[in-house]
Amino acid sequence: MKFPMIETAQDLARLVEQVGFLPFFKGKIPGFSIAELTRADLWFSDAEGPWEWKGPVIQQTGCAYGKFFHGKAGYVSREWFPDFANYRRDGYDFDAAYDDGLASFVEKRIYDTLAAQESMLSKQLRSTSGLVGENRHGFDATLARLQSRGYIVTVNFEYALDRHGKPYGWGVARYATPEQRYGAEFTEKVYQRKPEESARRILDHLAALLPQATEKQLKSLLG
């Protein structure tokens, strides 16, 4: 399938909903990333580009955004996220994963802190979970693992405002658990299949979209 070039936030939102899974950065499947499908001049210019579109796309489509693809960011559509999370969680909710030794104590502190709220900015999450004194890289790495396993998603990016009320700088991520973000729409679907059944559904979907990709490449994308 030949994908259209991305020129606007609306183009990106449509593509996320169409394909279901879209990495931000170049991976093992040539031509299948936002980096490869967006004009070079839109990345670092005075005009808005993929960095600034992240929040609007999340808000418009309800998709999940996070470090889903080999520790790198990307989108998973609202439709496909329950199967994606089921596979990445291997059928475990977080408490069961922790009880079976599949999640660390620090992951539990972060997850439990976030699960008690509707959503939290990253700096609030770090402070409230009592990890301010911890190594920042370690905190970010733990967040990345929780995102990769489908336990946390990014629900928006919030910006500081200048004296004219215009946003500037890098957006600060706001996180939530999928259970809080989507409610029953997610909780009633996420474990309705065996993890391997969710994986097969996703692989079949991706194979139809990406006939040029090998099964090894598709499995690498799935993780």
CSV table of C-alpha atoms in Angstrom, one decimal:
chain,number,residue,atom,x,y,z
A,1,MET,CA,0.0,0.0,0.0
A,2,LYS,CA,1.3,3.4,-0.9
A,3,PHE,CA,0.7,5.9,1.9
A,4,PRO,CA,-0.1,9.6,1.2
A,5,MET,CA,2.4,12.2,2.3
A,6,ILE,CA,1.5,14.0,5.6
A,7,GLU,CA,1.2,17.8,5.3
A,8,THR,CA,-1.2,18.7,8.1
A,9,ALA,CA,-2.3,17.4,11.5
A,10,GLN,CA,-5.6,16.3,9.8
A,11,ASP,CA,-3.6,14.2,7.3
A,12,LEU,CA,-1.7,12.5,10.2
A,13,ALA,CA,-5.0,11.9,12.2
A,14,ARG,CA,-6.6,10.2,9.1
A,15,LEU,CA,-3.5,8.0,8.5
A,16,VAL,CA,-3.4,6.9,12.2
A,17,GLU,CA,-7.0,5.8,12.0
A,18,GLN,CA,-6.5,4.2,8.6
A,19,VAL,CA,-3.5,2.1,9.4
A,20,GLY,CA,-3.9,1.6,13.2
A,21,PHE,CA,-0.2,1.5,14.0
A,22,LEU,CA,2.2,4.3,13.0
A,23,PRO,CA,5.7,4.7,14.3
A,24,PHE,CA,7.1,8.2,14.6
A,25,PHE,CA,10.6,7.3,13.5
A,26,LYS,CA,12.1,5.2,10.7
A,27,GLY,CA,12.1,1.5,11.5
A,28,LYS,CA,12.7,-1.8,9.8
A,29,ILE,CA,9.8,-1.4,7.3
A,30,PRO,CA,10.9,1.2,4.7
A,31,GLY,CA,8.5,4.0,4.2
A,32,PHE,CA,6.3,3.2,7.2
A,33,SER,CA,6.9,6.1,9.6
A,34,ILE,CA,5.9,9.7,10.1
A,35,ALA,CA,9.5,10.7,9.6
A,36,GLU,CA,9.5,9.2,6.1
A,37,LEU,CA,6.0,10.4,5.2
A,38,THR,CA,6.3,14.0,6.2
A,39,ARG,CA,7.9,16.8,4.1
A,40,ALA,CA,11.4,17.6,5.5
A,41,ASP,CA,10.6,21.3,5.7
A,42,LEU,CA,7.8,20.7,8.2
A,43,TRP,CA,10.0,19.3,10.9
A,44,PHE,CA,12.0,22.3,12.0
A,45,SER,CA,10.4,25.5,10.8
A,46,ASP,CA,8.2,28.4,12.0
A,47,ALA,CA,5.2,26.5,10.8
A,48,GLU,CA,3.6,23.7,12.8
A,49,GLY,CA,4.8,20.2,12.1
A,50,PRO,CA,4.8,16.6,13.5
A,51,TRP,CA,6.1,17.7,16.9
A,52,GLU,CA,3.3,20.2,17.4
A,53,TRP,CA,0.6,17.9,15.9
A,54,LYS,CA,1.0,15.2,18.6
A,55,GLY,CA,-1.5,16.6,21.1
A,56,PRO,CA,-4.1,17.6,18.5
A,57,VAL,CA,-4.0,14.2,16.8
A,58,ILE,CA,-4.4,12.4,20.2
A,59,GLN,CA,-7.3,14.7,21.1
A,60,GLN,CA,-9.0,14.4,17.7
A,61,THR,CA,-8.8,10.7,17.3
A,62,GLY,CA,-8.6,9.4,20.8
A,63,CYS,CA,-5.7,7.3,19.8
A,64,ALA,CA,-3.0,6.0,22.1
A,65,TYR,CA,0.5,7.6,21.9
A,66,GLY,CA,3.6,6.4,23.6
A,67,LYS,CA,6.9,4.7,23.3
A,68,PHE,CA,5.4,1.6,21.7
A,69,PHE,CA,8.0,0.6,19.0
A,70,HIS,CA,11.3,-0.5,20.3
A,71,GLY,CA,11.4,2.3,22.9
A,72,LYS,CA,10.5,4.9,20.3
A,73,ALA,CA,7.3,6.8,20.0
A,74,GLY,CA,4.3,6.2,17.8
A,75,TYR,CA,0.6,6.0,17.6
A,76,VAL,CA,-1.9,3.1,18.0
A,77,SER,CA,-5.5,3.8,17.0
A,78,ARG,CA,-8.3,3.6,19.5
A,79,GLU,CA,-9.8,0.7,17.6
A,80,TRP,CA,-6.6,-1.4,17.8
A,81,PHE,CA,-5.2,-0.5,21.2
A,82,PRO,CA,-7.1,-3.1,23.2
A,83,ASP,CA,-5.6,-5.9,21.2
A,84,PHE,CA,-2.2,-4.2,21.2
A,85,ALA,CA,-2.3,-3.8,25.0
A,86,ASN,CA,-3.5,-7.4,25.5
A,87,TYR,CA,-0.5,-8.7,23.5
A,88,ARG,CA,2.0,-6.4,25.1
A,89,ARG,CA,0.7,-7.2,28.6
A,90,ASP,CA,0.6,-10.9,27.8
A,91,GLY,CA,-2.9,-11.0,29.3
A,92,TYR,CA,-1.8,-9.6,32.7
A,93,ASP,CA,-3.4,-6.6,34.3
A,94,PHE,CA,-0.8,-4.6,36.2
A,95,ASP,CA,-1.5,-6.0,39.7
A,96,ALA,CA,-1.3,-9.6,38.4
A,97,ALA,CA,2.0,-8.8,36.6
A,98,TYR,CA,3.4,-7.3,39.8
A,99,ASP,CA,2.3,-10.3,41.9
A,100,ASP,CA,4.0,-12.6,39.5
A,101,GLY,CA,7.3,-10.6,39.6
A,102,LEU,CA,6.8,-9.2,36.1
A,103,ALA,CA,6.9,-5.6,37.2
A,104,SER,CA,9.3,-3.7,39.5
A,105,PHE,CA,8.5,-1.9,42.7
A,106,VAL,CA,9.3,1.5,41.1
A,107,GLU,CA,7.0,0.6,38.2
A,108,LYS,CA,4.3,-0.2,40.8
A,109,ARG,CA,4.8,3.2,42.5
A,110,ILE,CA,4.4,5.0,39.2
A,111,TYR,CA,1.5,3.0,38.0
A,112,ASP,CA,-0.4,3.1,41.3
A,113,THR,CA,0.1,6.9,41.6
A,114,LEU,CA,-1.2,7.4,38.0
A,115,ALA,CA,-4.1,4.9,38.3
A,116,ALA,CA,-5.5,6.9,41.3
A,117,GLN,CA,-5.8,10.0,39.1
A,118,GLU,CA,-7.6,10.8,35.9
A,119,SER,CA,-4.3,11.9,34.3
A,120,MET,CA,-1.1,13.6,35.4
A,121,LEU,CA,1.7,15.7,33.8
A,122,SER,CA,5.0,13.9,33.8
A,123,LYS,CA,6.6,16.2,36.4
A,124,GLN,CA,3.5,15.8,38.7
A,125,LEU,CA,3.7,12.0,38.3
A,126,ARG,CA,7.4,12.0,39.3
A,127,SER,CA,6.9,14.2,42.3
A,128,THR,CA,3.7,12.5,43.6
A,129,SER,CA,5.2,9.0,43.2
A,130,GLY,CA,8.1,10.1,45.4
A,131,LEU,CA,10.8,9.8,42.7
A,132,VAL,CA,12.1,13.3,42.6
A,133,GLY,CA,15.4,12.3,44.1
A,134,GLU,CA,15.7,9.4,41.7
A,135,ASN,CA,17.9,9.5,38.5
A,136,ARG,CA,15.8,11.3,35.8
A,137,HIS,CA,17.0,8.8,33.2
A,138,GLY,CA,15.8,6.0,35.4
A,139,PHE,CA,12.4,7.6,35.8
A,140,ASP,CA,12.0,8.1,32.0
A,141,ALA,CA,13.2,4.6,31.3
A,142,THR,CA,10.6,3.2,33.7
A,143,LEU,CA,7.8,5.3,32.0
A,144,ALA,CA,9.0,4.0,28.6
A,145,ARG,CA,8.7,0.4,29.8
A,146,LEU,CA,5.2,0.9,31.2
A,147,GLN,CA,4.2,2.5,27.9
A,148,SER,CA,5.8,-0.3,25.8
A,149,ARG,CA,3.8,-2.8,27.8
A,150,GLY,CA,0.5,-1.0,27.3
A,151,TYR,CA,0.0,0.1,30.9
A,152,ILE,CA,0.4,3.9,30.3
A,153,VAL,CA,-0.5,6.1,27.4
A,154,THR,CA,0.1,9.8,26.6
A,155,VAL,CA,-3.2,11.7,26.5
A,156,ASN,CA,-1.9,15.2,25.5
A,157,PHE,CA,1.0,17.6,25.4
A,158,GLU,CA,0.8,20.8,27.3
A,159,TYR,CA,2.9,23.9,26.6
A,160,ALA,CA,4.1,26.9,28.5
A,161,LEU,CA,2.6,30.2,27.3
A,162,ASP,CA,4.4,33.5,26.5
A,163,ARG,CA,3.1,36.9,27.5
A,164,HIS,CA,1.0,37.0,24.4
A,165,GLY,CA,-0.7,33.7,25.3
A,166,LYS,CA,1.1,31.7,22.6
A,167,PRO,CA,2.6,28.3,23.4
A,168,TYR,CA,6.3,27.8,23.2
A,169,GLY,CA,9.0,25.2,23.9
A,170,TRP,CA,8.6,21.5,24.1
A,171,GLY,CA,5.3,20.1,25.2
A,172,VAL,CA,5.1,18.4,28.6
A,173,ALA,CA,3.5,15.0,28.4
A,174,ARG,CA,0.3,14.2,30.2
A,175,TYR,CA,-0.2,10.5,31.1
A,176,ALA,CA,-3.0,8.2,32.0
A,177,THR,CA,-3.7,4.5,32.3
A,178,PRO,CA,-5.7,3.2,29.4
A,179,GLU,CA,-8.3,2.1,32.0
A,180,GLN,CA,-8.8,5.7,33.1
A,181,ARG,CA,-8.5,7.1,29.6
A,182,TYR,CA,-11.0,4.8,27.8
A,183,GLY,CA,-13.0,3.3,30.6
A,184,ALA,CA,-15.3,0.4,29.8
A,185,GLU,CA,-14.6,0.7,26.1
A,186,PHE,CA,-11.1,-0.6,27.0
A,187,THR,CA,-11.6,-2.7,30.0
A,188,GLU,CA,-14.4,-4.8,28.4
A,189,LYS,CA,-12.2,-5.6,25.4
A,190,VAL,CA,-8.6,-5.8,26.5
A,191,TYR,CA,-8.6,-9.3,27.8
A,192,GLN,CA,-11.4,-10.8,25.7
A,193,ARG,CA,-9.0,-12.7,23.6
A,194,LYS,CA,-5.8,-14.7,24.3
A,195,PRO,CA,-2.7,-12.6,23.8
A,196,GLU,CA,-1.7,-14.8,20.8
A,197,GLU,CA,-5.1,-14.2,19.2
A,198,SER,CA,-4.6,-10.5,19.5
A,199,ALA,CA,-1.2,-10.8,18.0
A,200,ARG,CA,-2.5,-12.8,15.0
A,201,ARG,CA,-5.2,-10.2,14.4
A,202,ILE,CA,-2.7,-7.4,14.4
A,203,LEU,CA,-0.2,-9.3,12.1
A,204,ASP,CA,-2.9,-10.1,9.6
A,205,HIS,CA,-4.0,-6.5,9.6
A,206,LEU,CA,-0.5,-5.2,9.1
A,207,ALA,CA,0.3,-7.9,6.4
A,208,ALA,CA,-2.7,-6.6,4.4
A,209,LEU,CA,-1.5,-3.0,4.7
A,210,LEU,CA,2.2,-3.8,4.1
A,211,PRO,CA,2.4,-6.6,1.6
A,212,GLN,CA,6.1,-5.7,0.9
A,213,ALA,CA,7.1,-6.4,4.5
A,214,THR,CA,8.3,-9.8,5.6
A,215,GLU,CA,6.7,-11.6,8.5
A,216,LYS,CA,9.9,-11.0,10.5
A,217,GLN,CA,9.6,-7.2,9.9
A,218,LEU,CA,5.9,-7.3,10.9
A,219,LYS,CA,6.7,-9.2,14.1
A,220,SER,CA,9.5,-6.7,14.9
A,221,LEU,CA,6.9,-3.9,14.6
A,222,LEU,CA,4.5,-5.8,16.9
A,223,GLY,CA,7.3,-6.3,19.4
